[in-house]
Short mmCIF file of C-alpha atoms and ligand atoms in Angstrom, two decimals:
data_model
loop_
_atom_site.label_atom_id
_atom_site.label_comp_id
_atom_site.label_asym_id
_atom_site.label_seq_id
_atom_site.Cartn_x
_atom_site.Cartn_y
_atom_site.Cartn_z
CA MET A 78 -27.09 -68.45 -61.89
CA SER A 79 -27.48 -70.38 -58.70
CA GLY A 80 -26.36 -73.97 -58.56
CA PHE A 81 -28.92 -74.71 -55.89
CA VAL A 82 -32.42 -75.91 -56.66
CA GLN A 83 -34.60 -72.80 -56.67
CA GLY A 84 -37.53 -72.13 -54.37
CA THR A 85 -38.68 -74.30 -51.52
CA ARG A 86 -37.73 -77.42 -53.49
CA GLY A 87 -34.14 -76.54 -52.65
CA LEU A 88 -34.94 -76.84 -48.97
CA SER A 89 -34.67 -79.94 -46.83
CA LEU A 90 -35.93 -80.28 -43.28
CA ASN A 91 -33.74 -81.96 -40.73
CA THR A 92 -36.38 -83.34 -38.38
CA ALA A 93 -34.44 -82.13 -35.33
CA THR A 94 -35.68 -78.66 -36.31
CA ILE A 95 -39.17 -79.41 -35.04
CA GLY A 96 -37.77 -81.23 -32.00
CA TRP A 97 -39.21 -84.59 -33.16
CA GLN A 98 -42.54 -83.43 -31.74
CA ILE A 99 -44.65 -85.42 -34.18
CA PRO A 100 -44.26 -88.89 -35.72
CA LEU A 101 -42.05 -89.02 -38.82
CA GLU A 102 -45.04 -89.93 -40.98
CA ARG A 103 -46.66 -86.59 -40.16
CA THR A 104 -43.42 -84.68 -40.64
CA VAL A 105 -43.13 -86.17 -44.13
CA ALA A 106 -46.69 -85.06 -44.94
CA LEU A 107 -46.00 -81.58 -43.59
CA CYS A 108 -42.82 -81.20 -45.67
CA GLU A 109 -44.77 -82.21 -48.77
CA GLU A 110 -47.55 -79.79 -47.95
CA PHE A 111 -45.09 -76.91 -47.59
CA GLY A 112 -43.29 -77.78 -50.81
CA PHE A 113 -39.95 -78.81 -49.29
CA GLY A 114 -37.72 -80.80 -51.60
CA GLY A 115 -36.13 -82.97 -48.94
CA ILE A 116 -36.04 -84.36 -45.46
CA ALA A 117 -33.31 -85.68 -43.17
CA PRO A 118 -34.67 -88.01 -40.49
CA TRP A 119 -32.98 -89.41 -37.41
CA ARG A 120 -32.38 -93.07 -36.72
CA HIS A 121 -34.55 -93.18 -33.61
CA GLU A 122 -37.51 -92.09 -35.74
CA LEU A 123 -36.89 -94.99 -38.09
CA HIS A 124 -36.79 -97.39 -35.16
CA ASP A 125 -39.94 -95.90 -33.64
CA GLN A 126 -42.01 -96.21 -36.77
CA GLY A 127 -40.40 -99.30 -38.28
CA ILE A 128 -37.84 -98.91 -40.99
CA ALA A 129 -39.73 -100.78 -43.74
CA GLU A 130 -42.76 -98.56 -43.23
CA VAL A 131 -40.64 -95.40 -43.24
CA ALA A 132 -38.80 -96.54 -46.37
CA SER A 133 -42.01 -97.18 -48.24
CA ARG A 134 -43.58 -93.87 -47.16
CA LEU A 135 -40.47 -91.94 -48.22
CA LYS A 136 -40.34 -93.71 -51.54
CA GLN A 137 -43.93 -92.68 -52.26
CA SER A 138 -43.22 -89.10 -51.21
CA SER A 139 -41.98 -86.22 -53.32
CA LEU A 140 -39.05 -85.78 -50.95
CA GLN A 141 -35.40 -86.57 -51.41
CA VAL A 142 -33.71 -87.94 -48.28
CA THR A 143 -30.75 -85.59 -47.97
CA GLY A 144 -29.14 -87.58 -45.20
CA LEU A 145 -29.69 -89.94 -42.31
CA CYS A 146 -28.69 -88.67 -38.88
CA ARG A 147 -26.58 -90.19 -37.73
CA GLY A 148 -23.68 -92.53 -37.47
CA GLY A 149 -20.28 -92.09 -35.85
CA ALA A 150 -19.69 -92.08 -32.08
CA PHE A 151 -16.69 -94.28 -32.86
CA THR A 152 -15.05 -93.64 -29.51
CA ALA A 153 -18.18 -94.32 -27.44
CA PHE A 154 -17.27 -97.85 -26.34
CA GLY A 155 -13.59 -97.23 -25.73
CA GLU A 156 -10.66 -98.50 -27.74
CA ASP A 157 -11.57 -102.11 -27.01
CA GLY A 158 -15.11 -101.46 -28.16
CA LEU A 159 -14.10 -100.13 -31.57
CA GLN A 160 -15.54 -103.16 -33.34
CA ARG A 161 -18.87 -102.65 -31.59
CA ALA A 162 -18.93 -99.05 -32.85
CA VAL A 163 -18.02 -100.23 -36.34
CA ASP A 164 -20.86 -102.79 -36.31
CA GLU A 165 -23.34 -100.18 -35.13
CA ASN A 166 -22.25 -97.94 -37.99
CA LYS A 167 -22.71 -100.74 -40.50
CA ARG A 168 -26.31 -101.04 -39.26
CA ALA A 169 -26.70 -97.29 -39.78
CA VAL A 170 -25.34 -97.69 -43.32
CA ASP A 171 -27.96 -100.39 -44.00
CA GLU A 172 -30.71 -98.14 -42.71
CA ALA A 173 -29.50 -95.22 -44.83
CA ALA A 174 -29.57 -97.50 -47.88
CA GLU A 175 -33.04 -98.77 -47.08
CA ILE A 176 -34.55 -95.28 -46.94
CA GLY A 177 -32.57 -94.09 -49.97
CA ALA A 178 -30.58 -91.47 -48.06
CA LYS A 179 -28.00 -89.51 -50.06
CA CYS A 180 -25.50 -89.94 -47.23
CA LEU A 181 -25.03 -91.12 -43.67
CA VAL A 182 -24.04 -88.16 -41.51
CA LEU A 183 -21.24 -88.95 -39.05
CA VAL A 184 -20.56 -87.24 -35.76
CA VAL A 185 -17.36 -89.06 -35.07
CA GLY A 186 -17.12 -89.01 -31.25
CA GLY A 187 -15.00 -87.24 -28.66
CA LEU A 188 -12.33 -88.35 -26.20
CA LEU A 189 -12.13 -91.94 -25.06
CA ASP A 190 -13.57 -92.47 -21.61
CA GLY A 191 -11.01 -91.57 -18.91
CA SER A 192 -8.50 -90.26 -21.44
CA ASN A 193 -7.34 -86.75 -22.29
CA ASP A 194 -5.45 -87.87 -25.39
CA ILE A 195 -7.23 -86.31 -28.34
CA THR A 196 -4.65 -87.65 -30.79
CA ARG A 197 -5.52 -91.17 -29.69
CA ALA A 198 -9.23 -90.41 -30.09
CA ARG A 199 -8.62 -89.16 -33.63
CA ASP A 200 -6.60 -92.25 -34.40
CA CYS A 201 -9.48 -94.46 -33.24
CA VAL A 202 -11.86 -92.51 -35.44
CA ARG A 203 -9.61 -92.99 -38.45
CA ARG A 204 -9.32 -96.73 -37.87
CA ALA A 205 -13.07 -97.11 -37.37
CA LEU A 206 -13.76 -95.14 -40.53
CA GLU A 207 -11.40 -97.35 -42.50
CA ALA A 208 -13.35 -100.33 -41.22
CA VAL A 209 -16.78 -98.94 -42.08
CA LEU A 210 -15.91 -97.38 -45.42
CA GLU A 211 -15.49 -100.54 -47.45
CA TYR A 212 -18.86 -101.77 -46.27
CA ALA A 213 -20.50 -98.41 -47.03
CA CYS A 214 -18.99 -98.43 -50.53
CA ASP A 215 -20.33 -101.95 -51.17
CA VAL A 216 -23.79 -100.91 -50.01
CA GLY A 217 -23.51 -97.62 -51.94
CA VAL A 218 -23.99 -95.14 -49.10
CA PRO A 219 -21.56 -92.19 -49.00
CA LEU A 220 -20.29 -91.30 -45.53
CA ALA A 221 -20.44 -87.62 -44.59
CA ILE A 222 -18.06 -86.53 -41.85
CA GLU A 223 -19.51 -83.49 -40.09
CA PRO A 224 -16.83 -81.44 -38.33
CA LEU A 225 -18.28 -80.01 -35.11
CA HIS A 226 -17.47 -76.72 -33.40
CA PRO A 227 -14.46 -77.18 -31.06
CA VAL A 228 -16.70 -76.70 -28.03
CA TYR A 229 -17.77 -80.32 -28.67
CA ALA A 230 -14.27 -81.75 -29.09
CA ALA A 231 -14.27 -83.56 -25.77
CA GLU A 232 -17.71 -85.13 -25.90
CA ARG A 233 -18.96 -85.34 -29.44
CA SER A 234 -16.41 -84.80 -32.18
CA CYS A 235 -12.63 -84.75 -32.05
CA ILE A 236 -12.82 -83.55 -35.67
CA SER A 237 -13.41 -79.80 -35.42
CA THR A 238 -12.46 -78.19 -38.69
CA LEU A 239 -13.31 -78.75 -42.30
CA ARG A 240 -9.59 -79.00 -42.99
CA GLU A 241 -9.21 -81.98 -40.62
CA ALA A 242 -12.27 -83.65 -42.09
CA LEU A 243 -10.94 -83.20 -45.63
CA ASP A 244 -7.48 -84.46 -44.64
CA LEU A 245 -9.22 -87.57 -43.37
CA CYS A 246 -11.19 -87.86 -46.60
CA ASP A 247 -7.96 -87.62 -48.60
CA HIS A 248 -6.50 -90.41 -46.51
CA LEU A 249 -9.59 -92.61 -46.85
CA GLY A 250 -10.24 -92.15 -50.56
CA GLU A 251 -13.53 -92.66 -52.39
CA GLY A 252 -16.91 -93.00 -50.72
CA VAL A 253 -16.47 -90.43 -48.00
CA GLY A 254 -17.06 -86.67 -47.92
CA VAL A 255 -18.19 -83.93 -45.59
CA ALA A 256 -21.37 -82.40 -44.23
CA ILE A 257 -20.84 -78.65 -43.89
CA ASP A 258 -22.90 -77.20 -41.09
CA VAL A 259 -22.59 -73.41 -40.83
CA TYR A 260 -23.09 -73.57 -37.06
CA HIS A 261 -19.88 -75.51 -36.63
CA VAL A 262 -17.58 -73.88 -39.14
CA TRP A 263 -18.61 -70.24 -39.69
CA TRP A 264 -15.84 -68.87 -37.45
CA ASP A 265 -12.99 -70.70 -39.21
CA PRO A 266 -10.51 -68.33 -40.93
CA GLY A 267 -9.66 -71.12 -43.37
CA LEU A 268 -13.28 -71.83 -44.24
CA PHE A 269 -13.47 -70.47 -47.76
CA ALA A 270 -10.25 -72.13 -48.88
CA GLN A 271 -11.44 -75.44 -47.42
CA ILE A 272 -14.88 -75.19 -49.05
CA GLN A 273 -13.14 -74.66 -52.40
CA ARG A 274 -10.86 -77.57 -51.67
CA ALA A 275 -13.85 -79.77 -50.77
CA GLY A 276 -15.49 -79.58 -54.21
CA ASP A 277 -17.48 -82.73 -54.83
CA ARG A 278 -16.67 -84.01 -51.36
CA ILE A 279 -19.52 -81.82 -50.08
CA LEU A 280 -22.36 -84.22 -49.44
CA ALA A 281 -24.64 -82.04 -47.33
CA PHE A 282 -25.06 -78.38 -46.40
CA HIS A 283 -26.74 -77.57 -43.06
CA VAL A 284 -28.00 -74.11 -42.11
CA CYS A 285 -29.21 -72.34 -38.98
CA ASP A 286 -27.72 -69.34 -37.15
CA TRP A 287 -25.43 -68.52 -34.20
CA LEU A 288 -27.25 -66.46 -31.58
CA ILE A 289 -25.83 -63.75 -29.35
CA PRO A 290 -25.87 -64.63 -26.58
CA THR A 291 -25.83 -68.40 -26.99
CA ARG A 292 -27.22 -69.83 -23.77
CA ASP A 293 -26.45 -73.47 -24.60
CA PRO A 294 -24.09 -74.48 -27.42
CA LEU A 295 -26.10 -77.64 -28.04
CA LYS A 296 -29.73 -76.63 -27.95
CA ASP A 297 -29.85 -72.91 -28.53
CA ARG A 298 -29.40 -72.52 -32.26
CA GLY A 299 -31.11 -69.72 -34.11
CA MET A 300 -33.34 -69.52 -37.16
CA MET A 301 -31.54 -68.13 -40.20
CA GLY A 302 -31.19 -64.36 -39.92
CA ASP A 303 -31.54 -64.28 -36.14
CA GLY A 304 -27.80 -64.59 -35.51
CA VAL A 305 -24.39 -63.55 -36.79
CA ILE A 306 -23.46 -66.10 -39.47
CA ASP A 307 -22.84 -64.64 -42.92
CA LEU A 308 -25.13 -67.16 -44.57
CA PRO A 309 -25.25 -65.78 -48.14
CA SER A 310 -21.43 -65.70 -48.37
CA ILE A 311 -21.03 -69.26 -47.14
CA ARG A 312 -23.89 -70.43 -49.36
CA LYS A 313 -22.23 -68.79 -52.40
CA MET A 314 -18.90 -70.46 -51.64
CA VAL A 315 -20.61 -73.83 -51.35
CA GLU A 316 -22.38 -73.21 -54.66
CA THR A 317 -19.19 -72.09 -56.34
CA SER A 318 -17.45 -75.24 -55.22
CA GLY A 319 -19.96 -77.15 -57.37
CA TYR A 320 -22.41 -78.40 -54.74
CA ASP A 321 -25.87 -78.57 -56.30
CA GLY A 322 -27.74 -80.41 -53.57
CA MET A 323 -30.22 -79.05 -51.09
CA CYS A 324 -29.89 -76.74 -48.19
CA GLU A 325 -30.88 -78.58 -45.01
CA VAL A 326 -32.27 -76.63 -42.07
CA GLU A 327 -31.08 -78.10 -38.78
CA ILE A 328 -32.02 -76.21 -35.63
CA PHE A 329 -31.71 -77.51 -32.08
CA SER A 330 -33.68 -75.05 -30.00
CA GLU A 331 -35.12 -76.40 -26.82
CA ASN A 332 -36.61 -73.18 -25.46
CA ASP A 333 -37.75 -71.53 -28.64
CA TRP A 334 -38.42 -73.37 -31.91
CA TRP A 335 -39.09 -76.73 -30.27
CA GLN A 336 -41.86 -75.03 -28.31
CA ARG A 337 -43.65 -73.87 -31.45
CA GLU A 338 -46.12 -75.58 -33.75
CA PRO A 339 -44.29 -77.55 -36.47
CA ALA A 340 -46.22 -75.72 -39.20
CA GLU A 341 -45.04 -72.37 -37.85
CA VAL A 342 -41.45 -73.61 -37.81
CA LEU A 343 -41.66 -74.80 -41.42
CA ARG A 344 -43.13 -71.49 -42.52
CA SER A 345 -40.24 -69.65 -40.83
CA CYS A 346 -37.72 -71.97 -42.45
CA ILE A 347 -39.08 -71.11 -45.89
CA GLU A 348 -39.15 -67.41 -45.28
CA THR A 349 -35.76 -67.08 -43.63
CA TYR A 350 -34.11 -69.46 -46.10
CA GLY A 351 -35.30 -67.21 -48.94
CA ARG A 352 -34.33 -63.98 -47.25
CA HIS A 353 -31.20 -64.84 -45.37
CA VAL A 354 -29.62 -67.77 -47.21
CA MET A 355 -30.63 -67.14 -50.81
CA ALA A 356 -30.71 -63.34 -50.19
CA LEU A 357 -34.00 -62.89 -52.06
CA GLU A 358 -35.89 -59.66 -51.59
CA GLU A 359 -39.23 -61.33 -51.96
CA VAL A 360 -40.13 -64.79 -50.77
CA THR A 361 -42.96 -66.60 -52.49
CA TYR A 362 -44.80 -69.44 -50.83
CA PRO A 363 -46.09 -72.56 -52.54
ZN1 LIG B 47 -25.52 -80.53 -38.95
#
């Protein structure tokens, strides 16, 4: 018996998947129409529409907010600017709380400007996280560290593997966990052991696919089933570890999915989630 919510209610839409083509208000309505169970918006959408308005719309909706994208970027202002990054993340925590998000997703940041010392970057990230965590615990928003594929280590995330992210969680204690995105971790020989180790530290599960060839590691992700990631196996491991949240579709695809009508994208998400993540032979629509 699956630990995931069955049917389309087990599916959450990360709004990046439709390339933020339409205002958040309309994306919310579309997700409801298609029977999605959740949504994960981005901060710039909250700022565009006004956070109070977004919060009230989401509260009235049938959707769970599976995460707010995103906090982190702890190294963005240099070592001297750590406090500035911490303050910005506290604002993100407040926003996540206001819209009732299950977690704040963190992309921790890459190398410090002008430096090639990745150990120093990781140390900055740890110190910044220590500084944000207490605040996040007080406000009641879990922090979800998302390890990113090593191709992003220099510019976006000096945390590349689930193992590193979980080591950091162990160091930090309560109130922090991980967002597992198949795109970033599918290749890792230690993946299954680390997913088992993660247990209730798993705060979010992101799906898409890895295309061959990949023309751009940032904005050329595939729809589930179009690439080479063994999605059912990873999904089963995540289930077995006890995660019973939603499966969030997150696809950056500048030249393909972002060029399509949002309704078409949502329809494909439902179909390919059923077939290629849940491994169902037949997919029923709401
Ligand atoms: Zn992700």
